CSV table of C-alpha atoms in Angstrom, one decimal:
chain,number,residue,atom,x,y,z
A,212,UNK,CA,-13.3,20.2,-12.0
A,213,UNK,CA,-16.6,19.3,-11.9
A,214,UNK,CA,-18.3,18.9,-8.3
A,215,UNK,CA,-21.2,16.5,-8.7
A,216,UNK,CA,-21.7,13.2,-7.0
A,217,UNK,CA,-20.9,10.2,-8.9
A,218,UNK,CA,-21.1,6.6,-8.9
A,219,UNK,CA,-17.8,4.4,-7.8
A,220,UNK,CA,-16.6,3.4,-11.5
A,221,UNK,CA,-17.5,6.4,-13.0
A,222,UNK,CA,-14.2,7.9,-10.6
A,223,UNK,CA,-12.4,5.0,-11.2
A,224,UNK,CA,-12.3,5.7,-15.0
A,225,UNK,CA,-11.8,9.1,-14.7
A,226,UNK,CA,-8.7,8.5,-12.6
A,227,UNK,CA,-7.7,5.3,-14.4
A,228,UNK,CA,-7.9,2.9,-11.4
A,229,UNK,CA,-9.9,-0.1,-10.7
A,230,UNK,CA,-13.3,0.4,-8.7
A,231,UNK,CA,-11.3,-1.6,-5.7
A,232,UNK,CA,-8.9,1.2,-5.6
A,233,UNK,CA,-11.6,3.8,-4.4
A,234,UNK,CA,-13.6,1.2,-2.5
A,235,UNK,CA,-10.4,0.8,-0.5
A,236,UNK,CA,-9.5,4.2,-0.1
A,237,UNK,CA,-13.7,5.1,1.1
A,238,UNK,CA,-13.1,2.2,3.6
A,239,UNK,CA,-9.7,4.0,4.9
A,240,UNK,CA,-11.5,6.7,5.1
A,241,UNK,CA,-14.7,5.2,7.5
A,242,UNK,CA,-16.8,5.2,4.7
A,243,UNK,CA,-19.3,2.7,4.2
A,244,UNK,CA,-19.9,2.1,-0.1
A,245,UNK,CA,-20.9,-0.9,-0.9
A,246,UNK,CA,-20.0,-1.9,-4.4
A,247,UNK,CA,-18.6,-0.5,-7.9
A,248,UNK,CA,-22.1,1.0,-8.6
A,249,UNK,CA,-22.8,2.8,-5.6
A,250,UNK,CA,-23.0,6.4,-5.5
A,251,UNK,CA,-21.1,8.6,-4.2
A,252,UNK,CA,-22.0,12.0,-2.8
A,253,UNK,CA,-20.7,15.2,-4.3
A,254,UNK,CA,-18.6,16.3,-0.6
A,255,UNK,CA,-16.9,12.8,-0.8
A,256,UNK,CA,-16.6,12.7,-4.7
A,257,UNK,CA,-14.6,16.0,-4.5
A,258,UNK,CA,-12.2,14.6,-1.7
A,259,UNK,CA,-11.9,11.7,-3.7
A,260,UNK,CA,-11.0,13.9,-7.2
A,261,UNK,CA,-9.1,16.1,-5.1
A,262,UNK,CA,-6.9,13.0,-3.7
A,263,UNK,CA,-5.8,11.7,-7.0
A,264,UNK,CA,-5.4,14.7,-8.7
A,265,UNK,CA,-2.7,15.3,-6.2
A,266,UNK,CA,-1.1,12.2,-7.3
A,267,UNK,CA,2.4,12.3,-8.8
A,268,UNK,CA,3.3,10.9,-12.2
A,269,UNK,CA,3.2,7.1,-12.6
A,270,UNK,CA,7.4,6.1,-12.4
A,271,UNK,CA,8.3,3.1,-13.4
A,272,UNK,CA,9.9,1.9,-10.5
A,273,UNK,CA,6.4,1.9,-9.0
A,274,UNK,CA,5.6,-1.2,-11.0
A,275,UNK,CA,9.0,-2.7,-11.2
A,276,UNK,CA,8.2,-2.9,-15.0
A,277,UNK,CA,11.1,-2.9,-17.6
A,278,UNK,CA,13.4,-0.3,-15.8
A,279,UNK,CA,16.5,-1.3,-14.6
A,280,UNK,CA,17.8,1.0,-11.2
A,281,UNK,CA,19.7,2.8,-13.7
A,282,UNK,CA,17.1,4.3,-15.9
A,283,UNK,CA,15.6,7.7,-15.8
A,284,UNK,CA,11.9,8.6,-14.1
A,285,UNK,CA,10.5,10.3,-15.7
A,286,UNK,CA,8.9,13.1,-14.3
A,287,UNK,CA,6.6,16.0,-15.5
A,288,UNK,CA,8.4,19.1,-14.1
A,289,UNK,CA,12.0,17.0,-15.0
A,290,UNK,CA,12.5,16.9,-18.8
A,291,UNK,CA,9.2,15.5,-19.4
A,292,UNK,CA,8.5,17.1,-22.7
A,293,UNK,CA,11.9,16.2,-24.5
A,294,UNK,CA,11.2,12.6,-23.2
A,295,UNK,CA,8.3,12.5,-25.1
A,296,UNK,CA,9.6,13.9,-28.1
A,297,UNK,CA,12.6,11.6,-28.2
A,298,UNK,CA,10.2,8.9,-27.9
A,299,UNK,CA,7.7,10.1,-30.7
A,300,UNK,CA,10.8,10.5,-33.2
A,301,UNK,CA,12.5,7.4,-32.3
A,302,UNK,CA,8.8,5.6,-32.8
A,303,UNK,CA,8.3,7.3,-36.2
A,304,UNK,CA,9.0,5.7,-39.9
A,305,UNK,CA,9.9,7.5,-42.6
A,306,UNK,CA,8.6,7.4,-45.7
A,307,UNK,CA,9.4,9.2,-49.2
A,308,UNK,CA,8.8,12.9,-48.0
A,309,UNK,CA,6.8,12.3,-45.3
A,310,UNK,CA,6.6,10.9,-41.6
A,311,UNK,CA,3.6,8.0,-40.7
A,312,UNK,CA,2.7,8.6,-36.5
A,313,UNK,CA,4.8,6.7,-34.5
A,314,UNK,CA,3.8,3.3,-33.5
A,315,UNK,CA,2.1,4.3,-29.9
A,316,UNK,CA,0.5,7.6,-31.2
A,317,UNK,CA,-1.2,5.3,-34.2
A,318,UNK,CA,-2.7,2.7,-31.7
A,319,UNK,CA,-4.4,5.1,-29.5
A,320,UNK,CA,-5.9,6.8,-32.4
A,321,UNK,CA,-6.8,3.5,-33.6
A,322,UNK,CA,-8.4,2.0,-30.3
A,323,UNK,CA,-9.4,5.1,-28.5
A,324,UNK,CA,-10.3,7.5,-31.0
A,325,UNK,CA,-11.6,5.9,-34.2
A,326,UNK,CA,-13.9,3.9,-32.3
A,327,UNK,CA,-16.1,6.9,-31.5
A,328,UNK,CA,-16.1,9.1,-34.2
A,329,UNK,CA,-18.8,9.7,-36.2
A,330,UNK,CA,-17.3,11.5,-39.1
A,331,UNK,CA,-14.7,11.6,-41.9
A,332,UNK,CA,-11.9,13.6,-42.5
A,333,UNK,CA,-8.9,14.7,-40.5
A,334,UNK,CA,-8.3,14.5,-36.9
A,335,UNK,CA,-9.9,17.5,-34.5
A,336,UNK,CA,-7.4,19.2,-32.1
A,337,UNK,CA,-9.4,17.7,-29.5
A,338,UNK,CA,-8.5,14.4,-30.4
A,339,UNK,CA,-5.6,15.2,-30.9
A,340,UNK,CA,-5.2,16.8,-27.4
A,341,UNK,CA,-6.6,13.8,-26.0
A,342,UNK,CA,-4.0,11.1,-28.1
A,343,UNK,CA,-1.3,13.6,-26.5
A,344,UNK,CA,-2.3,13.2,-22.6
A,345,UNK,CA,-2.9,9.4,-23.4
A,346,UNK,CA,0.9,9.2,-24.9
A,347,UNK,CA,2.3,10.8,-22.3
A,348,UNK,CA,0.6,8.4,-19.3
A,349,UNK,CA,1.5,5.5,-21.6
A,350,UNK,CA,4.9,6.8,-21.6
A,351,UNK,CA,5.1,7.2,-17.9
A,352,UNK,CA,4.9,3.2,-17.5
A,353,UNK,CA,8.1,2.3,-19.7
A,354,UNK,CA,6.1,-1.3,-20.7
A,355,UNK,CA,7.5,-3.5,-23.1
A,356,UNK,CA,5.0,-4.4,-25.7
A,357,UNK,CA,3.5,-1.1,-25.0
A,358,UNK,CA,1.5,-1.2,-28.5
A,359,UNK,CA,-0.3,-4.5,-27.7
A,360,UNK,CA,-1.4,-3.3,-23.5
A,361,UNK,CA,-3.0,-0.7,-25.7
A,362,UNK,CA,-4.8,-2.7,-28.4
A,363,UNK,CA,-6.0,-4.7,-25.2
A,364,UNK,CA,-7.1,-2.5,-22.8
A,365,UNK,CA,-8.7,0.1,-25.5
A,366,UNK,CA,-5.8,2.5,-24.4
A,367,UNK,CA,-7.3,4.1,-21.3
A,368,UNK,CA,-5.9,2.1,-18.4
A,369,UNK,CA,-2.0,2.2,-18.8
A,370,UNK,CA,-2.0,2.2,-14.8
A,371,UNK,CA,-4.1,-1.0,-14.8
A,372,UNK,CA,-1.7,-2.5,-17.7
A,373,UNK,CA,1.5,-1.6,-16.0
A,374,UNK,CA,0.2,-3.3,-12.9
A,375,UNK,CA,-1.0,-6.7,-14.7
A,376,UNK,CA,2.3,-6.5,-16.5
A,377,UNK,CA,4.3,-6.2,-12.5
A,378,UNK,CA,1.7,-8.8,-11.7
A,379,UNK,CA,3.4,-11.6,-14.7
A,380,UNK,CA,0.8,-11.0,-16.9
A,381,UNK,CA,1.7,-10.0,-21.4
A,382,UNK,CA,-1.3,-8.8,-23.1
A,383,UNK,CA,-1.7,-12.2,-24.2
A,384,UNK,CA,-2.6,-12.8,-20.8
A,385,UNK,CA,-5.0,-10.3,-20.3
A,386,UNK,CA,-6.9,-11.2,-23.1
A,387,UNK,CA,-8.1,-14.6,-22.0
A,388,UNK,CA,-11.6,-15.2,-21.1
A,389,UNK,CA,-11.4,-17.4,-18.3
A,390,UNK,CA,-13.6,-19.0,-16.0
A,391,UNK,CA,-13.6,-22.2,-13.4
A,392,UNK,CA,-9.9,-22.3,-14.8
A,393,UNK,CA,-10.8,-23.0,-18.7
A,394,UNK,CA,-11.4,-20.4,-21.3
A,395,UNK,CA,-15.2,-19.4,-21.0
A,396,UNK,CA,-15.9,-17.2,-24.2
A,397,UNK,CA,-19.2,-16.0,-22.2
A,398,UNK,CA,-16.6,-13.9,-20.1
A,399,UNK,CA,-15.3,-10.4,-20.2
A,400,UNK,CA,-11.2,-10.7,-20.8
A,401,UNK,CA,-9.1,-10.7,-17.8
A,402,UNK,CA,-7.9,-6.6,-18.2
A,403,UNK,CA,-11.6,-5.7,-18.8
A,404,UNK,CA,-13.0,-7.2,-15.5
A,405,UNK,CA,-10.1,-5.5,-13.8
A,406,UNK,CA,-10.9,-2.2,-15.3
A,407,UNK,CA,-14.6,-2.7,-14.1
A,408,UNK,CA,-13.7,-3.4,-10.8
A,409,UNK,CA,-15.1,-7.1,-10.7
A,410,UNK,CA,-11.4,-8.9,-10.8
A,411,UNK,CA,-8.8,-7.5,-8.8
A,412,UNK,CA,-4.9,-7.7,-10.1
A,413,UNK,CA,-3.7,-10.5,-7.7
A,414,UNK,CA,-7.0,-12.6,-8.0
A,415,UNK,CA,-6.1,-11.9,-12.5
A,416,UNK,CA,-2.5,-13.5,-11.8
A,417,UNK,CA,-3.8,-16.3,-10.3
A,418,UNK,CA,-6.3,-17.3,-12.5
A,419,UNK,CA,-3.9,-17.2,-15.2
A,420,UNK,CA,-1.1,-19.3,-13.3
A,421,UNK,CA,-4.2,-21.5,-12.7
A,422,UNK,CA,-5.0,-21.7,-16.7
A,423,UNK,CA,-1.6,-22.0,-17.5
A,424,UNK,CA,-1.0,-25.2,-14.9
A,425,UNK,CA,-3.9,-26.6,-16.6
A,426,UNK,CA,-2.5,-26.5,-20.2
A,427,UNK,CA,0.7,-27.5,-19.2
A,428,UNK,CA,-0.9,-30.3,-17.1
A,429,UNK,CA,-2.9,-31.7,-20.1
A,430,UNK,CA,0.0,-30.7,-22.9
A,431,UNK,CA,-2.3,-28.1,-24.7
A,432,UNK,CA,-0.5,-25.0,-23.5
């Protein structure tokens, strides 16, 4: 794990949570950093890697997203592996002696991978390594629409989507470009500025309630 000091949002990605979220914790811990950009040194950036790699798997009953009391958590030393497995088959369709990716497996390859590649040709087992740790987060959150929360978020934030999603918000949602209450194509979309640190989740929902009172209000919605 590497040791180094590093700036507020850089940790944020690498743990998939907002910039607030390790603004917040500093603070509980009596440090002073002052915004998303900051740096952070390399004694405090350990205890901060060190903290959430501690963390347990996401469940969905963390989020209160599309899990009724009844349905399994699943959990990484728990059946974890056969979850996944039943989930890849039961995402797959078949074609005349063959099997495309399942549905999930295809997006993040699409929006995370492809992006950045600067080749042709087949998949490398690194990317294929990384698609796999991606599905199984992804997995961990139990969304409904899980396919779109990918397309818009780039696929690297399913603890950011699954909290928008517990928040009200469908993808459709966190898409909008909104500012002063009207869409404002000069803006980031909603999920982006929350991945950046610059929106947080509750200040998101209420901007789109906002939006959405307007349209109603004026019949355009």
């Amino acid at each position: 794990m590497a040791q180094s000091k590093a700036r507020v949002h850089e940790l944020a990605v690498e743990f998939d949570v907002t910039a607030k979220d390790i603004l917040v914790l500093l603070s509980a811990w009596g440090e002073f950093v002052k915004s998303a950009s900051s740096t952070v040194e390399a004694p405090l950036a350990r205890r901060v890697r060190e903290h959430y790699a501690a963390r347990p798997p996401i469940a969905a009953r963390d989020y209160g997203v599309s899990a009724g009391p009844s349905r399994p958590v699943v959990r990484d030393d728990n059946g974890f592996g056969a979850a996944v497995e039943r989930a890849r088959r039961q995402s797959r369709r078949t074609s005349p002696g063959s099997h495309k990716p399942g549905e999930i497996e295809t997006a993040l390859f699409r929006c995370v991978i492809d992006p950045t590649r600067t080749r042709r040709g087949g998949y490398s087992p690194e990317d294929r390594d990384r698609v796999e740790r991606l599905l199984r987060r992804w997995l961990e959150t139990w969304l409904d629409d899980m396919v779109e929360w990918i397309r818009v978020s780039g696929g690297q934030h399913p603890h950011i989507a699954a909290k928008l999603c517990a928040a009200g918000l469908t993808p459709a949602d966190a898409e909008l470009r909104l500012g002063y209450g009207r869409i404002d194509p000069t803006r980031d979309t909603i999920i982006h500025r929350v991945i950046k640190g610059t929106l947080g989740i509750k200040d998101a929902a209420s901007q789109v309630r906002e939006y959405r009172r307007s349209q109603s209000a004026t019949g355009s919605g």
